[in-house]
Tab-separated table of C-alpha atoms in Angstrom:
chain	number	residue	atom	x	y	z
A	296	MET	CA	-1.971	-6.475	-1.041
A	297	SER	CA	-5.560	-5.685	-0.255
A	298	PHE	CA	-7.937	-6.984	2.337
A	299	SER	CA	-11.687	-6.593	2.744
A	300	LEU	CA	-13.593	-6.963	5.967
A	301	ILE	CA	-17.205	-5.937	6.448
A	302	ALA	CA	-18.825	-5.978	9.866
A	303	ALA	CA	-22.578	-5.589	10.184
A	304	GLY	CA	-24.105	-5.016	13.590
A	305	CYS	CA	-27.574	-6.259	14.410
A	306	GLY	CA	-29.925	-4.916	17.036
A	307	ASN	CA	-29.732	-1.523	18.683
A	308	SER	CA	-26.704	-0.168	20.495
A	309	ASP	CA	-28.086	-0.781	23.992
A	310	ASN	CA	-27.326	-4.321	25.100
A	311	SER	CA	-29.773	-4.258	27.989
A	312	ALA	CA	-32.602	-3.070	25.784
A	313	SER	CA	-32.019	-5.850	23.291
A	314	GLY	CA	-32.879	-8.472	25.868
A	315	GLY	CA	-29.979	-10.735	24.880
A	316	SER	CA	-26.767	-10.999	22.934
A	317	LYS	CA	-26.260	-9.082	19.721
A	318	THR	CA	-24.473	-10.318	16.625
A	319	LEU	CA	-21.691	-8.491	14.828
A	320	LYS	CA	-21.368	-10.045	11.376
A	321	VAL	CA	-17.892	-9.895	9.879
A	322	TRP	CA	-17.086	-10.550	6.220
A	323	PHE	CA	-13.455	-10.500	5.162
A	324	MET	CA	-10.936	-11.592	2.545
A	325	GLY	CA	-8.585	-14.365	3.532
A	326	THR	CA	-8.897	-17.313	5.850
A	327	SER	CA	-10.944	-17.167	9.026
A	328	ASP	CA	-8.000	-18.087	11.233
A	329	THR	CA	-6.396	-14.671	10.619
A	330	VAL	CA	-9.271	-12.674	12.099
A	331	THR	CA	-11.108	-15.047	14.458
A	332	PRO	CA	-8.552	-14.595	17.277
A	333	ILE	CA	-9.152	-10.829	17.150
A	334	THR	CA	-12.928	-11.123	17.135
A	335	LYS	CA	-12.644	-13.444	20.145
A	336	MET	CA	-10.684	-10.706	21.911
A	337	TYR	CA	-13.468	-8.256	21.064
A	338	GLU	CA	-16.136	-10.593	22.417
A	339	ASP	CA	-14.187	-11.048	25.656
A	340	LYS	CA	-14.058	-7.283	26.139
A	341	ASN	CA	-17.694	-6.771	25.124
A	342	PRO	CA	-19.982	-9.292	26.875
A	343	GLY	CA	-23.250	-9.699	25.041
A	344	ILE	CA	-21.672	-9.247	21.603
A	345	LYS	CA	-21.297	-12.247	19.309
A	346	VAL	CA	-19.014	-11.858	16.300
A	347	GLU	CA	-19.812	-14.085	13.328
A	348	VAL	CA	-16.982	-14.490	10.828
A	349	GLN	CA	-17.521	-15.313	7.155
A	350	ALA	CA	-14.850	-15.312	4.447
A	351	ILE	CA	-15.793	-13.707	1.114
A	352	PRO	CA	-13.798	-13.837	-2.120
A	353	TRP	CA	-11.914	-10.671	-2.959
A	354	ASP	CA	-13.198	-10.752	-6.538
A	355	THR	CA	-16.815	-10.441	-5.373
A	356	ALA	CA	-16.315	-8.043	-2.448
A	357	HIS	CA	-16.321	-4.924	-4.632
A	358	ASP	CA	-19.633	-5.858	-6.261
A	359	LYS	CA	-21.140	-6.604	-2.849
A	360	LEU	CA	-20.258	-3.120	-1.699
A	361	LEU	CA	-21.623	-1.518	-4.864
A	362	THR	CA	-24.898	-3.352	-4.282
A	363	ALA	CA	-24.966	-2.169	-0.683
A	364	VAL	CA	-24.432	1.438	-1.779
A	365	ALA	CA	-27.133	1.232	-4.430
A	366	SER	CA	-29.668	-0.262	-2.032
A	367	LYS	CA	-28.537	1.823	0.966
A	368	ASN	CA	-28.757	-1.458	2.839
A	369	GLY	CA	-25.496	-3.035	3.870
A	370	PRO	CA	-22.854	-3.393	6.545
A	371	ASP	CA	-22.015	-1.119	9.439
A	372	VAL	CA	-18.224	-1.337	9.239
A	373	ILE	CA	-16.299	-1.649	5.990
A	374	GLN	CA	-12.648	-2.613	5.793
A	375	MET	CA	-11.226	-2.357	2.315
A	376	GLY	CA	-8.056	-1.792	0.402
A	377	THR	CA	-6.982	1.826	0.597
A	378	THR	CA	-7.377	2.327	-3.155
A	379	TRP	CA	-11.137	1.831	-2.827
A	380	ILE	CA	-11.596	4.765	-0.466
A	381	PRO	CA	-11.951	7.520	-3.123
A	382	GLU	CA	-14.561	5.577	-5.099
A	383	PHE	CA	-16.834	4.798	-2.161
A	384	ALA	CA	-16.311	8.168	-0.481
A	385	ALA	CA	-17.262	9.922	-3.733
A	386	ALA	CA	-20.416	7.782	-3.837
A	387	GLY	CA	-21.367	9.039	-0.370
A	388	ALA	CA	-21.017	5.571	1.162
A	389	LEU	CA	-18.602	6.412	3.986
A	390	LYS	CA	-19.507	8.310	7.133
A	391	ASP	CA	-17.494	11.278	8.382
A	392	MET	CA	-15.354	9.839	11.171
A	393	ALA	CA	-14.529	13.157	12.869
A	394	PRO	CA	-17.046	12.846	15.756
A	395	TYR	CA	-15.871	9.324	16.567
A	396	ILE	CA	-12.188	10.250	16.384
A	397	GLU	CA	-12.937	12.850	19.055
A	398	GLN	CA	-14.654	10.204	21.165
A	399	TYR	CA	-12.052	7.416	20.871
A	400	PRO	CA	-8.367	8.293	21.460
A	401	SER	CA	-7.231	5.118	19.670
A	402	MET	CA	-8.496	6.572	16.367
A	403	LYS	CA	-6.489	9.805	16.479
A	404	ALA	CA	-4.356	10.527	13.424
A	405	ASP	CA	-1.170	11.062	15.438
A	406	ASN	CA	-1.204	7.366	16.371
A	407	PHE	CA	-0.615	6.244	12.790
A	408	PHE	CA	1.983	6.645	10.056
A	409	ASP	CA	1.345	9.859	8.113
A	410	GLY	CA	1.063	8.007	4.824
A	411	ALA	CA	-1.634	5.749	6.279
A	412	VAL	CA	-3.584	8.760	7.521
A	413	GLN	CA	-3.526	10.224	4.003
A	414	THR	CA	-5.344	7.143	2.705
A	415	THR	CA	-8.262	7.847	5.075
A	416	LYS	CA	-9.100	11.252	3.622
A	417	TYR	CA	-11.306	12.217	0.733
A	418	GLU	CA	-11.635	15.877	-0.169
A	419	ASP	CA	-12.174	17.669	3.156
A	420	LYS	CA	-13.318	14.703	5.258
A	421	THR	CA	-11.741	11.822	7.170
A	422	VAL	CA	-13.776	8.781	6.185
A	423	ALA	CA	-11.696	5.936	7.621
A	424	VAL	CA	-9.174	4.847	10.257
A	425	PRO	CA	-5.971	2.967	9.296
A	426	PHE	CA	-5.821	-0.754	10.093
A	427	TYR	CA	-2.824	-2.382	8.414
A	428	VAL	CA	-0.221	-1.091	5.992
A	429	GLU	CA	2.294	-2.185	3.395
A	430	THR	CA	5.020	-0.313	1.563
A	431	ARG	CA	7.893	-0.965	-0.840
A	432	ALA	CA	11.568	-1.129	0.128
A	433	MET	CA	14.851	-2.281	-1.398
A	434	PHE	CA	15.904	-5.941	-1.287
A	435	TYR	CA	19.611	-6.345	-2.064
A	436	ARG	CA	22.394	-8.925	-2.063
A	437	THR	CA	24.761	-7.716	0.651
A	438	ASP	CA	27.632	-9.787	-0.746
A	439	LEU	CA	27.288	-8.541	-4.332
A	440	LEU	CA	26.670	-4.912	-3.396
A	441	GLY	CA	29.535	-5.076	-0.931
A	442	GLU	CA	31.864	-6.120	-3.742
A	443	VAL	CA	31.029	-2.910	-5.662
A	444	GLY	CA	31.278	-0.573	-2.687
A	445	TYR	CA	27.727	-0.530	-1.328
A	446	PRO	CA	27.520	-3.054	1.545
A	447	GLU	CA	24.516	-1.230	3.042
A	448	GLY	CA	22.850	-0.663	-0.313
A	449	PRO	CA	22.653	2.542	-2.394
A	450	LYS	CA	21.272	5.568	-0.534
A	451	THR	CA	20.726	8.018	-3.413
A	452	TRP	CA	19.670	7.929	-7.055
A	453	ASP	CA	23.268	8.609	-8.101
A	454	GLU	CA	24.478	5.716	-5.947
A	455	LEU	CA	21.747	3.460	-7.360
A	456	LYS	CA	22.924	4.178	-10.894
A	457	ASP	CA	26.597	3.775	-9.955
A	458	ALA	CA	25.998	0.517	-8.076
A	459	SER	CA	23.909	-0.787	-10.981
A	460	GLN	CA	26.591	-0.015	-13.544
A	461	LYS	CA	29.275	-1.676	-11.425
A	462	LEU	CA	27.168	-4.775	-10.753
A	463	VAL	CA	26.504	-5.339	-14.445
A	464	ALA	CA	30.102	-4.601	-15.449
A	465	LYS	CA	31.370	-7.091	-12.872
A	466	GLY	CA	28.806	-9.776	-13.685
A	467	GLY	CA	28.992	-9.582	-17.453
A	468	ALA	CA	26.466	-10.870	-19.982
A	469	GLY	CA	23.127	-11.954	-18.543
A	470	HIS	CA	23.524	-9.890	-15.386
A	471	TYR	CA	21.255	-7.028	-14.372
A	472	ALA	CA	21.068	-4.628	-11.437
A	473	LEU	CA	17.339	-4.500	-10.744
A	474	PRO	CA	14.035	-4.747	-12.599
A	475	ILE	CA	12.279	-1.505	-13.508
A	476	GLU	CA	8.655	-2.583	-13.109
A	477	GLY	CA	6.845	-0.922	-15.998
A	478	LYS	CA	3.737	-3.042	-15.478
A	479	ASP	CA	3.261	-1.763	-11.914
A	480	SER	CA	1.856	1.780	-11.852
A	481	ILE	CA	3.029	2.456	-8.305
A	482	PHE	CA	6.673	1.855	-9.306
A	483	THR	CA	6.957	4.943	-11.515
A	484	ALA	CA	4.853	6.914	-9.018
A	485	ILE	CA	7.349	6.190	-6.222
A	486	PHE	CA	10.266	7.515	-8.243
A	487	ALA	CA	8.232	10.528	-9.362
A	488	TRP	CA	7.428	11.438	-5.745
A	489	GLN	CA	11.097	11.066	-4.852
A	490	ASN	CA	11.877	13.614	-7.573
A	491	GLY	CA	9.292	16.105	-6.327
A	492	SER	CA	6.440	15.357	-8.727
A	493	GLU	CA	2.888	15.521	-7.385
A	494	LEU	CA	1.374	13.435	-10.253
A	495	ILE	CA	-1.936	15.227	-9.690
A	496	ASP	CA	-1.871	18.426	-7.654
A	497	SER	CA	-4.372	19.644	-5.064
A	498	SER	CA	-6.430	21.432	-7.716
A	499	ARG	CA	-6.792	18.200	-9.742
A	500	GLN	CA	-4.259	19.275	-12.366
A	501	PRO	CA	-2.090	16.428	-13.709
A	502	GLN	CA	1.685	16.958	-13.700
A	503	PHE	CA	2.807	14.187	-16.049
A	504	ASN	CA	4.392	16.516	-18.630
A	505	GLN	CA	6.175	18.721	-16.088
A	506	PRO	CA	9.977	18.603	-15.630
A	507	ALA	CA	10.002	16.529	-12.410
A	508	TYR	CA	7.974	13.700	-13.955
A	509	VAL	CA	9.724	13.890	-17.328
A	510	ASP	CA	13.142	13.677	-15.638
A	511	THR	CA	11.940	10.698	-13.606
A	512	ILE	CA	10.843	8.744	-16.656
A	513	ASN	CA	14.127	9.498	-18.433
A	514	TYR	CA	16.063	8.307	-15.363
A	515	LEU	CA	14.141	5.017	-15.280
A	516	LYS	CA	14.433	4.645	-19.061
A	517	SER	CA	18.216	4.915	-18.746
A	518	PHE	CA	18.277	1.603	-16.849
A	519	TYR	CA	16.817	-0.074	-19.937
A	520	ASP	CA	19.020	1.870	-22.346
A	521	GLU	CA	22.198	0.935	-20.446
A	522	GLY	CA	21.272	-2.731	-20.045
A	523	LEU	CA	20.947	-2.433	-16.268
A	524	SER	CA	17.375	-3.707	-16.196
A	525	PRO	CA	15.771	-6.524	-18.216
A	526	LEU	CA	13.407	-5.130	-20.823
A	527	GLY	CA	11.038	-8.101	-20.729
A	528	THR	CA	8.840	-9.202	-17.849
A	529	ASP	CA	9.501	-12.944	-18.029
A	530	LEU	CA	12.597	-12.938	-15.789
A	531	ASP	CA	12.028	-14.710	-12.463
A	532	THR	CA	13.187	-12.074	-9.981
A	533	VAL	CA	13.674	-14.422	-7.028
A	534	ALA	CA	15.590	-16.966	-9.128
A	535	ALA	CA	17.830	-14.208	-10.522
A	536	PHE	CA	18.326	-12.808	-7.018
A	537	LYS	CA	19.294	-16.273	-5.816
A	538	ASP	CA	21.800	-17.017	-8.545
A	539	GLY	CA	23.302	-13.532	-8.428
A	540	THR	CA	22.275	-12.343	-11.887
A	541	MET	CA	20.085	-9.673	-10.246
A	542	GLY	CA	21.538	-7.798	-7.285
A	543	MET	CA	18.506	-5.768	-6.191
A	544	PHE	CA	14.759	-5.454	-6.479
A	545	ILE	CA	12.046	-3.244	-4.988
A	546	SER	CA	9.044	-4.957	-3.411
A	547	GLY	CA	6.849	-5.321	-0.348
A	548	PRO	CA	7.178	-7.209	2.946
A	549	TRP	CA	5.453	-10.292	1.546
A	550	MET	CA	8.647	-11.020	-0.423
A	551	ILE	CA	10.709	-11.634	2.729
A	552	GLN	CA	9.190	-15.052	3.308
A	553	THR	CA	9.180	-15.811	-0.422
A	554	VAL	CA	12.945	-15.270	-0.684
A	555	LYS	CA	13.579	-17.250	2.493
A	556	GLU	CA	11.581	-20.207	1.170
A	557	LYS	CA	12.736	-20.157	-2.458
A	558	ALA	CA	16.356	-19.145	-1.938
A	559	PRO	CA	17.642	-20.649	1.320
A	560	GLU	CA	21.081	-20.927	-0.293
A	561	ILE	CA	21.626	-17.168	0.072
A	562	ASP	CA	20.598	-16.921	3.718
A	563	GLY	CA	22.805	-14.272	5.350
A	564	LYS	CA	23.734	-12.778	1.980
A	565	TRP	CA	20.797	-10.432	1.506
A	566	ALA	CA	18.977	-7.709	3.406
A	567	VAL	CA	16.250	-5.076	3.138
A	568	THR	CA	16.794	-1.332	3.378
A	569	THR	CA	14.917	1.895	2.673
A	570	LEU	CA	14.704	3.199	-0.883
A	571	PRO	CA	17.393	5.438	-2.376
A	572	ALA	CA	16.573	9.159	-2.282
A	573	LYS	CA	16.568	12.005	-4.780
A	574	ILE	CA	14.767	14.935	-3.143
A	575	SER	CA	13.258	12.367	-0.758
A	576	ASN	CA	13.134	8.575	-0.448
A	577	THR	CA	9.327	8.479	-0.456
A	578	SER	CA	7.692	5.110	-1.027
A	579	SER	CA	4.091	4.083	-1.549
A	580	ILE	CA	1.660	3.031	1.129
A	581	GLY	CA	-1.208	0.597	0.815
A	582	GLY	CA	-3.073	-1.818	3.026
A	583	ALA	CA	-6.537	-1.481	4.495
A	584	ASP	CA	-8.659	1.035	6.367
A	585	LEU	CA	-11.830	0.789	8.423
A	586	SER	CA	-14.889	2.917	7.647
A	587	ILE	CA	-18.494	3.204	8.803
A	588	PHE	CA	-21.088	2.597	6.092
A	589	ASN	CA	-23.039	5.829	5.737
A	590	TYR	CA	-26.395	4.030	5.859
A	591	SER	CA	-25.516	2.050	8.989
A	592	LYS	CA	-28.266	1.739	11.576
A	593	ASN	CA	-25.590	1.148	14.229
A	594	PRO	CA	-22.912	3.796	13.713
A	595	ASP	CA	-22.025	4.010	17.413
A	596	GLU	CA	-21.503	0.236	17.617
A	597	ALA	CA	-19.464	0.410	14.418
A	598	ALA	CA	-17.252	3.132	15.856
A	599	LYS	CA	-16.632	1.110	19.016
A	600	PHE	CA	-15.524	-1.865	16.929
A	601	ILE	CA	-13.189	0.289	14.806
A	602	ALA	CA	-11.717	1.853	17.953
A	603	PHE	CA	-10.876	-1.631	19.213
A	604	MET	CA	-9.304	-2.639	15.894
A	605	ALA	CA	-7.092	0.460	16.091
A	606	GLU	CA	-5.672	-0.537	19.475
A	607	GLN	CA	-2.254	-2.108	19.862
A	608	ASP	CA	-3.460	-5.514	21.044
A	609	ALA	CA	-5.646	-5.990	17.970
A	610	GLN	CA	-2.982	-4.634	15.597
A	611	LEU	CA	-0.301	-6.955	16.976
A	612	LYS	CA	-2.605	-9.972	16.984
A	613	TYR	CA	-3.445	-9.375	13.329
A	614	TYR	CA	0.275	-9.117	12.522
A	615	GLU	CA	0.768	-12.439	14.316
A	616	THR	CA	-2.002	-14.201	12.387
A	617	SER	CA	-1.564	-12.622	8.945
A	618	ASN	CA	1.930	-10.998	8.756
A	619	SER	CA	0.159	-7.743	7.815
A	620	MET	CA	2.073	-4.800	9.234
A	621	PRO	CA	0.411	-2.555	11.837
A	622	ALA	CA	-0.625	0.975	10.881
A	623	LEU	CA	-0.209	1.938	14.540
A	624	LYS	CA	3.245	3.442	15.119
A	625	ALA	CA	3.420	2.347	18.779
A	626	ALA	CA	3.000	-1.300	17.756
A	627	TRP	CA	6.405	-1.173	16.090
A	628	ASP	CA	8.104	-0.978	19.490
A	629	ASN	CA	7.041	-4.584	20.059
A	630	ASP	CA	9.713	-7.293	19.858
A	631	ALA	CA	7.708	-9.094	17.162
A	632	LEU	CA	8.650	-6.328	14.725
A	633	LYS	CA	12.337	-6.025	15.619
A	634	ASP	CA	13.613	-8.402	12.922
A	635	PRO	CA	15.982	-6.197	10.836
A	636	MET	CA	14.166	-6.905	7.564
A	637	ILE	CA	10.753	-6.069	9.020
A	638	ALA	CA	12.239	-3.069	10.836
A	639	ALA	CA	13.481	-1.726	7.479
A	640	PHE	CA	9.883	-1.560	6.313
A	641	GLY	CA	8.971	0.180	9.565
A	642	LYS	CA	11.633	2.796	8.828
A	643	GLN	CA	10.369	3.204	5.255
A	644	LEU	CA	6.812	3.678	6.525
A	645	GLU	CA	7.948	6.944	8.090
A	646	ASN	CA	8.135	8.400	4.569
A	647	THR	CA	5.306	7.144	2.413
A	648	ARG	CA	2.276	8.407	0.565
A	649	PRO	CA	-0.725	6.840	-1.162
A	650	ALA	CA	-1.693	7.032	-4.800
A	651	PRO	CA	-3.631	10.233	-5.601
A	652	THR	CA	-7.006	10.125	-3.864
A	653	VAL	CA	-9.113	10.940	-6.919
A	654	ARG	CA	-11.680	8.420	-8.061
A	655	GLU	CA	-10.357	8.568	-11.643
A	656	TYR	CA	-6.830	7.552	-10.691
A	657	GLU	CA	-7.077	3.874	-11.655
A	658	GLU	CA	-7.774	4.795	-15.283
A	659	ILE	CA	-5.052	7.443	-15.202
A	660	ALA	CA	-2.589	4.896	-13.800
A	661	GLN	CA	-3.389	2.517	-16.660
A	662	ALA	CA	-2.701	5.308	-19.152
A	663	ALA	CA	0.585	6.124	-17.372
A	664	MET	CA	1.753	2.511	-17.681
A	665	ALA	CA	0.879	2.503	-21.392
A	666	SER	CA	2.870	5.704	-21.896
A	667	PHE	CA	5.858	4.264	-20.039
A	668	GLU	CA	5.810	1.250	-22.343
A	669	GLN	CA	5.619	3.474	-25.421
A	670	ILE	CA	8.678	5.377	-24.205
A	671	THR	CA	10.806	2.463	-23.006
A	672	VAL	CA	9.829	-0.275	-25.455
A	673	GLY	CA	8.209	1.616	-28.315
A	674	GLY	CA	10.898	4.264	-28.640
A	675	ALA	CA	8.533	7.241	-28.331
A	676	ASP	CA	9.940	10.656	-27.451
A	677	THR	CA	9.525	11.137	-23.699
A	678	GLN	CA	8.179	14.704	-23.695
A	679	THR	CA	5.824	14.101	-26.629
A	680	GLU	CA	4.403	10.947	-25.072
A	681	LEU	CA	3.980	12.562	-21.657
A	682	ASP	CA	2.203	15.545	-23.221
A	683	LYS	CA	-0.285	13.010	-24.590
A	684	LEU	CA	-0.563	11.348	-21.175
A	685	ASN	CA	-1.214	14.668	-19.459
A	686	ALA	CA	-3.944	15.494	-21.978
A	687	LYS	CA	-5.530	12.082	-21.381
A	688	ALA	CA	-5.400	12.622	-17.624
A	689	ASN	CA	-7.055	16.032	-17.994
A	690	GLU	CA	-9.790	14.403	-20.053
A	691	LEU	CA	-10.374	11.695	-17.443
A	692	LEU	CA	-10.443	14.294	-14.649
A	693	GLY	CA	-12.977	16.372	-16.543
A	694	ASN	CA	-10.671	19.390	-16.731
A	695	LYS	CA	-11.323	22.030	-19.373
């Protein structure tokens, strides 16, 4: 789930010198009612500042930013999905935040989940501050898992396989344990991280044909081979979860409300927990960060706005209006986030990491999904196919 907000300050940074109120223009993805309450809070704390809110479609936001970079004429503050950070940082569009982090305590890295902080870095610079986050956790039927010995859900890879085998054996034909999402690149990445694979190491060397990644793919493939996961993608996960033909699935916090609305019949019979572990139980982290446009004429004003958005009041208000989870760790002590299902995501956020922060990763991820399909559906030899994937990744990264 991505979100894009662009704030452009007008006038200089001295209110008294401007001779009147200044306007902070805010573009964002979504509906205005999710962000207007926060901008009103900002106006109340900053007399003389007027915040104008305008919604922009997500599918045009990327092109707007590219145009701004090309013309060196654009917004002051950019909020964008975390996966955009490498591209725009590599293009020189994002200002080094280090001086402002020193100035504003609310921006300090220690305030945020470690995984969120990782999304703000590109090469040796911090170019953003976390705003909101999302991660993946395990949804499971407490009644069905309880019947096979796992009332709190599986805690390890071995337990996940054992629980899956027992669920399918008990349910019979047409029953599955969980979907292995081959069309979602972050799914295989999560399991690879749990098994100790770096995907791409710190020297930009891909690791897709190394033992940790190969073992991961074979583990996931075994769920198809043993009939524990549906091979096709046409199965309605929520419907299967409701009728008991699927006991588990891995997804993000947005699915809590979806299950509640579409499957009220199983209220009290399902829960959310952290992912099963191998070496670790690492999950992914996404969401949105805030950056200062490198060509901003008002970087100090931009920093002040970002500092406000990083504070607990703003983070909690945005959770209230949008259900987007705060990146700020302290916000999770609030009663609004104490619901056990939400709290499970808070626990998972303590062990997360972003996709590799190289600008070529999107293409590499597409190639990884194609390789996974060749192995699981096409019957290709795992090592041979992953050797090809690693070579492709090296080519995309420009490695010799």
